[in-house]
Amino acid sequence: MGTNEQPTLILKDIHKSFGKNKVLNGISIEVNKGELVTFVGPSGCGKTTLLRIIGGFTEHDSGEVILDGRSIGHLPPNLRDTRICFQNYALFPHLTVGENLAYGLKVKKWDKKKIRERVDELLTLVQLEGFKDRMIDKMSGGQQQRVAFARALAFSPKVLLLDEPISNLDANLRVLMRDEIRRLQTELSITTVFVTHDQYEAMAISDKIVVLSDGYIQQVGSPIEIYDHPVNEFIASFVGYVNFLPAKIDSIIKETDAAVVSTEYGKLEIDIEQTEFAPGTEVLLVIRPETLKIAPSNGTVTTQNVVQGTLRRYIYSGALAKCHVVLGNDKEVIVDIQDPRDHVPLRENEKVDVTVSRNVHVLKKRA
Amino acid sequence: MAATATLYHAQLTGWERIKEFFNAKFINILALSLFLLLAVFLLFPIFAVLVKSFQGPEGFTLAHYENFFTHAYFFQSLYNTLLLGLINTIICVGVGFCFAYMTTRGPMALRKPLKIVAMIPLIAPPYLFALSLIILFGRVGLITKTFGVNWEIYGFDGVVIAQTLAFIPLAFLMLENNIKSLNPNLEESAYDMGATEGTIIRTITLPLLAPGLLKAALLVFVMTIAEFGNAAVLGGRVPFLAPDTYTMIVGEADFSMGSVLSVMLIMPCIMIFIAHNYLLKGKKFTTIEGKPIASEPRKMSPFVKVPFITVTFLFGFTIFICFAVVILAAFVNILGVRNEFVMRHIMDFRSNMAIWNSIRVSFIAALVGGIIGTLLSYVIVRGKFVGRNLIEMISLSGFALPGTVIGVGYLIAFASPPMKLTGGIMILALNCVFRFLAVGVEAGITKLHQINIEIEEASWDMGATFFTTFRRIVLPIMFPAFIAGFIYTFMTAMVSLSAIVFLVSPGYELAAVTIFDAAAYGKIGLASATTLKMIMVVILCMIVLNLLTKFTNLDIERKGGAA
Ligand SMILES: Nc1ncnc2c1ncn2[C@@H]1O[C@H](COP(=O)(O)OP(=O)(O)O)[C@@H](O)[C@H]1O
Ligand SMILES: [Mg+2]
C-alpha cells in the first residue's frame, strides 16, 4: 500500500436543508482507509443527517459523496458498500440474534453453511456465543448494542457508520463498549465514521475529530490538536474546561520563540510558535486548569509568570481538587491539583500564587 | 375551632347527611348506576335474544336450532355470511395495506390524496356502495345499458364489492396507525444490508405488522358479516344472515327463528373477541426507544410501486366514481332513463322529514352517549372497585356487536311493560348510545391518563368537596373527550341502519331506513338524494368538530396561560 493512497470516503461540500432549516452548510472531509473519524457536535447539529446522507437514506441538496473514488450520491442504500448502525440499533424484534446477523447474508444469497459459519464468527467476535437463538427483547441494552455492531460487520463494509452507538448505555458500560468498538475497529481495520455528542467519547476513540456546529465544520484534527490547539473559543471550551485570559502582546523574543504579554494581573512570558502575532496584538490566552500551579502566597511576587489571587473555593474530589481563584476584582480562574493529598495545604479566602506555564495556547482576539 | 367543628357536625340536618354520604361515595354510586345502565341496555337485550332462541311454547327447547341446522336454506345463509366475511377481510386488509403503505412510505405527493380517498367512505353510510353499484350495474344501470353488459350486480359478487369498498377505510385506518408506529430505521437497516423493497416488505414490514394485520382482519370480519344494508339491497335471492333475520322478524314475525339467526350471527363475533384477546396477548414487539423519526420518502422500487399504485388508484377511482354517481343521481329524474335535471328528489318532503328525524335521534343519542361515555371513562380510570376491567370491556364491546342482533334484542327486551320503549323515539336513540359508546370512552380514558390525578387532589386539599371538584375541575378537562364521543355518536347514529331498521315505527321514519326502502324499491333518485343530504349533515358535523376542538384547545391554553 502506497502512502499516497486515496481516501476511502470523501465528502465534498455537502449541503442539506429541511425546508427553511439549513442543517448542513458545506461539509467537506476525507476519511482514510482504516481510520476512525468522529463527528462531534451538540444535539441537533446535523450529525445523524450527515450519516444518513452517506448511507443513502437522505438526499443531499448539493455536493458529492465519493466512496473508493466512485461517486455514490445517486445509489440507493442497498447498492452502497456502507453499513449503518442506527442510534436505536434497529434490531429486528421478530427475529433471533442469529437471524438478525444472518439477514444481510441471506439477502445476498450466501449459502446456508457459509451463513452459519459467518454468524458463529460474528458472535465470537462480540463475545455473544450461546445467544444465537435468543429473541432480541430478551437481550440487555449492552448485548443489543453488540448484536447491532456485529450485524453491521457481517460482510466487512467499506465504511461503517455508527450513529451514537453507545449513548443508550449507562456510564460504565459506555466506557467498556467504547474501548471494545475501538479495539475491533483497529483489529479489523474498518474505515469508520463515528458520531457522538460526547466530547470525551470523541477524544478517547478517534484518529480524527471533526467538530460540527450550526452545520459548519469548526475544526478537524487529532484529539491532541483539538485539545491543545483549538482554533476558536467554541472548540476550546467544547472539550473540558478552559480559563480564558485576555492579554496584549508586548514584545516578541525571536531567539527563544517566546513573547512577553501583559494581562490585567501581571506580565507573563510564554512560548509562541505562531509568527502572526505582532507586538500590540490583542489576544486570548487559553489556559487549561491542569496547567496552572497553585501555592500559598507570601505576599510578594518574585518568580516569573506568577499572578496573585484569592482562593475562593476548594473542591476536593479524590483524584482531583478544583480551586476557584479570583484574580483582581472578579476574574475567576480554575486551577486543578492532581493528587491533592501530596499538595501543600491551602485555605479558602487566603492569598495564593498562581503559576502560569509558558506553554499556553494563544487565540487572536476577535473583534 | 375544634369545638365549632363538632358543633357543626352535631347540627347536620338529614339532608346534609345525605349530601355528605354522596360526596364520600360518589364515584362508587356513579359506577354502579353506569353498570346498571350497561346491563339493562347492552347485556339484557342480548341475553333476551339468547333466551328467546331456546324458548318454546312449553319452556326450554332446542327445536329452533334443530330447525336451523336441518334446513339447507339457513345453512346456506350461514355459509354465505362466513364466506362473505372471509373474502371481504382478505381484500380489505390487502387493499388497506396498499393504501397505508403508500400514505406512509410512498411518494410525498401521493400521500395526502390517497389518504383522503381511503377515508372518504367514512363520511357516508356503508350502503352508499349498494346504491352506486345499482346505479352503475343495476338492471337499467349506466354501464349495463351503455355497454350492454349481461352481468347483474344483484347477488354474491355485488355484495362482496359493495362491502369491500365500504370497509377499506376501517382496515386502512388501523393499518396506517400501525405502520406509523413502526420504527422506520428497521426497514432502513434491511435496505442498508442490501434488501430490495419487495424483500423488506416481505421479511420486515409485514411480519412486524402481523399483530396489527390480525387485529384489522378480525374487526373487518366482524363488521362485514354484521353489516345489513349492502346484503339486503344487493343480495337478491342469495341468503345472508343479517337480512334473513330482518325477513324473519319483520316479514314473518317469527321471533324464535329470528333469535336463532341472531345467535348464529353473534357467535363468530364472540369467538373472534376471545381469539383476539388470546392471540394478541404479549404479541407486541418492543424495540429500543429512539426519538420518533418521520419516515423520509424513499425511491420506491418499480416492482412495488407499480402494483401498489395500480391497486390504490383502481380502488380510489372506484370509490370516487361511486360517490360521483350518487351525487349525480340525486339531481336527475331517473338516471339513464329520463336524464333531466330535477330538484324533486332533494326537495322530497318525506326524505326531508326523515333527515330531520335522524338529526333529532342522533342528537339525543350523541348527548346521552357523550355524557355516559365521559362518566364511564372517569369511573374506569379513577375508580378503585373490582370489576373496573369488566365495565371497560363491556362498554368497548358495543361497537363490535352486530347491529342486527342489538335491534332484535331491543325489540324483544323492550316490547312490554315495565320497560316498554318500542314505538317511540327513545328506543332509536338508546340503542345508538350503547352501541357507539366505545369512542367516547376511549377518548375519555386517554384524556384522563394525560391529566395528573394531583390536580384533583389539589382541589380537595383546598377544601372542595368531591362533587365540586368533579364539576369544577374534572368536567371542564374532560370536555374535549365529551365532544369526541358526542360527534362520533352523532355521525354513526346518522348513518346506522342495521339495528334501527327493526325499531322504527310509523311517524319516526329515519333517513337510513328511507334510503334502504327507496333503494330496495328502485327509487334511486330518492335514495341518492337522501344519502347526499345525510353526507352533508355528517360533513357539517365534522366541520363543527374541528372548530370546537380548535376553540376548546385555545380556550384551555388561554386559561392555562393566565393561571
Ligand atoms: N426528516 C427530517 N425532516 C425535517 N427536519 C429534519 C429531518 N431530519 C432531521 N431534521 C432536522 O435537522 C436537524 C438536525 O437533525 P439531526 O441530524 O438528527 O441532528 P443530530 O443527529 O446532530 O442530533 C434538526 O433540526 C432536525 O429537526
Ligand atoms: Mg442524531
PDB file of C-alpha atoms in Angstrom, chain B residues 44 410-423 427:
ATOM      1  CA  PHE B  44     -80.041  -7.631  28.759  1.00  0.00           C
ATOM      2  CA  TYR B 410     -84.240  -4.355  21.835  1.00  0.00           C
ATOM      3  CA  LEU B 411     -87.371  -5.479  20.060  1.00  0.00           C
ATOM      4  CA  ILE B 412     -87.713  -8.499  22.342  1.00  0.00           C
ATOM      5  CA  ALA B 413     -86.491  -6.891  25.551  1.00  0.00           C
ATOM      6  CA  PHE B 414     -88.363  -3.619  25.450  1.00  0.00           C
ATOM      7  CA  ALA B 415     -91.633  -4.676  23.856  1.00  0.00           C
ATOM      8  CA  SER B 416     -93.674  -4.946  27.006  1.00  0.00           C
ATOM      9  CA  PRO B 417     -94.052  -3.164  30.341  1.00  0.00           C
ATOM     10  CA  PRO B 418     -92.414  -2.369  32.691  1.00  0.00           C
ATOM     11  CA  MET B 419     -89.842  -1.328  30.154  1.00  0.00           C
ATOM     12  CA  LYS B 420     -91.925  -0.681  27.105  1.00  0.00           C
ATOM     13  CA  LEU B 421     -89.929   1.505  24.778  1.00  0.00           C
ATOM     14  CA  THR B 422     -90.842   0.230  21.331  1.00  0.00           C
ATOM     15  CA  GLY B 423     -92.713   2.601  19.103  1.00  0.00           C
ATOM     16  CA  ILE B 427     -85.535   3.341  21.708  1.00  0.00           C
TER      17      ILE B 427
END
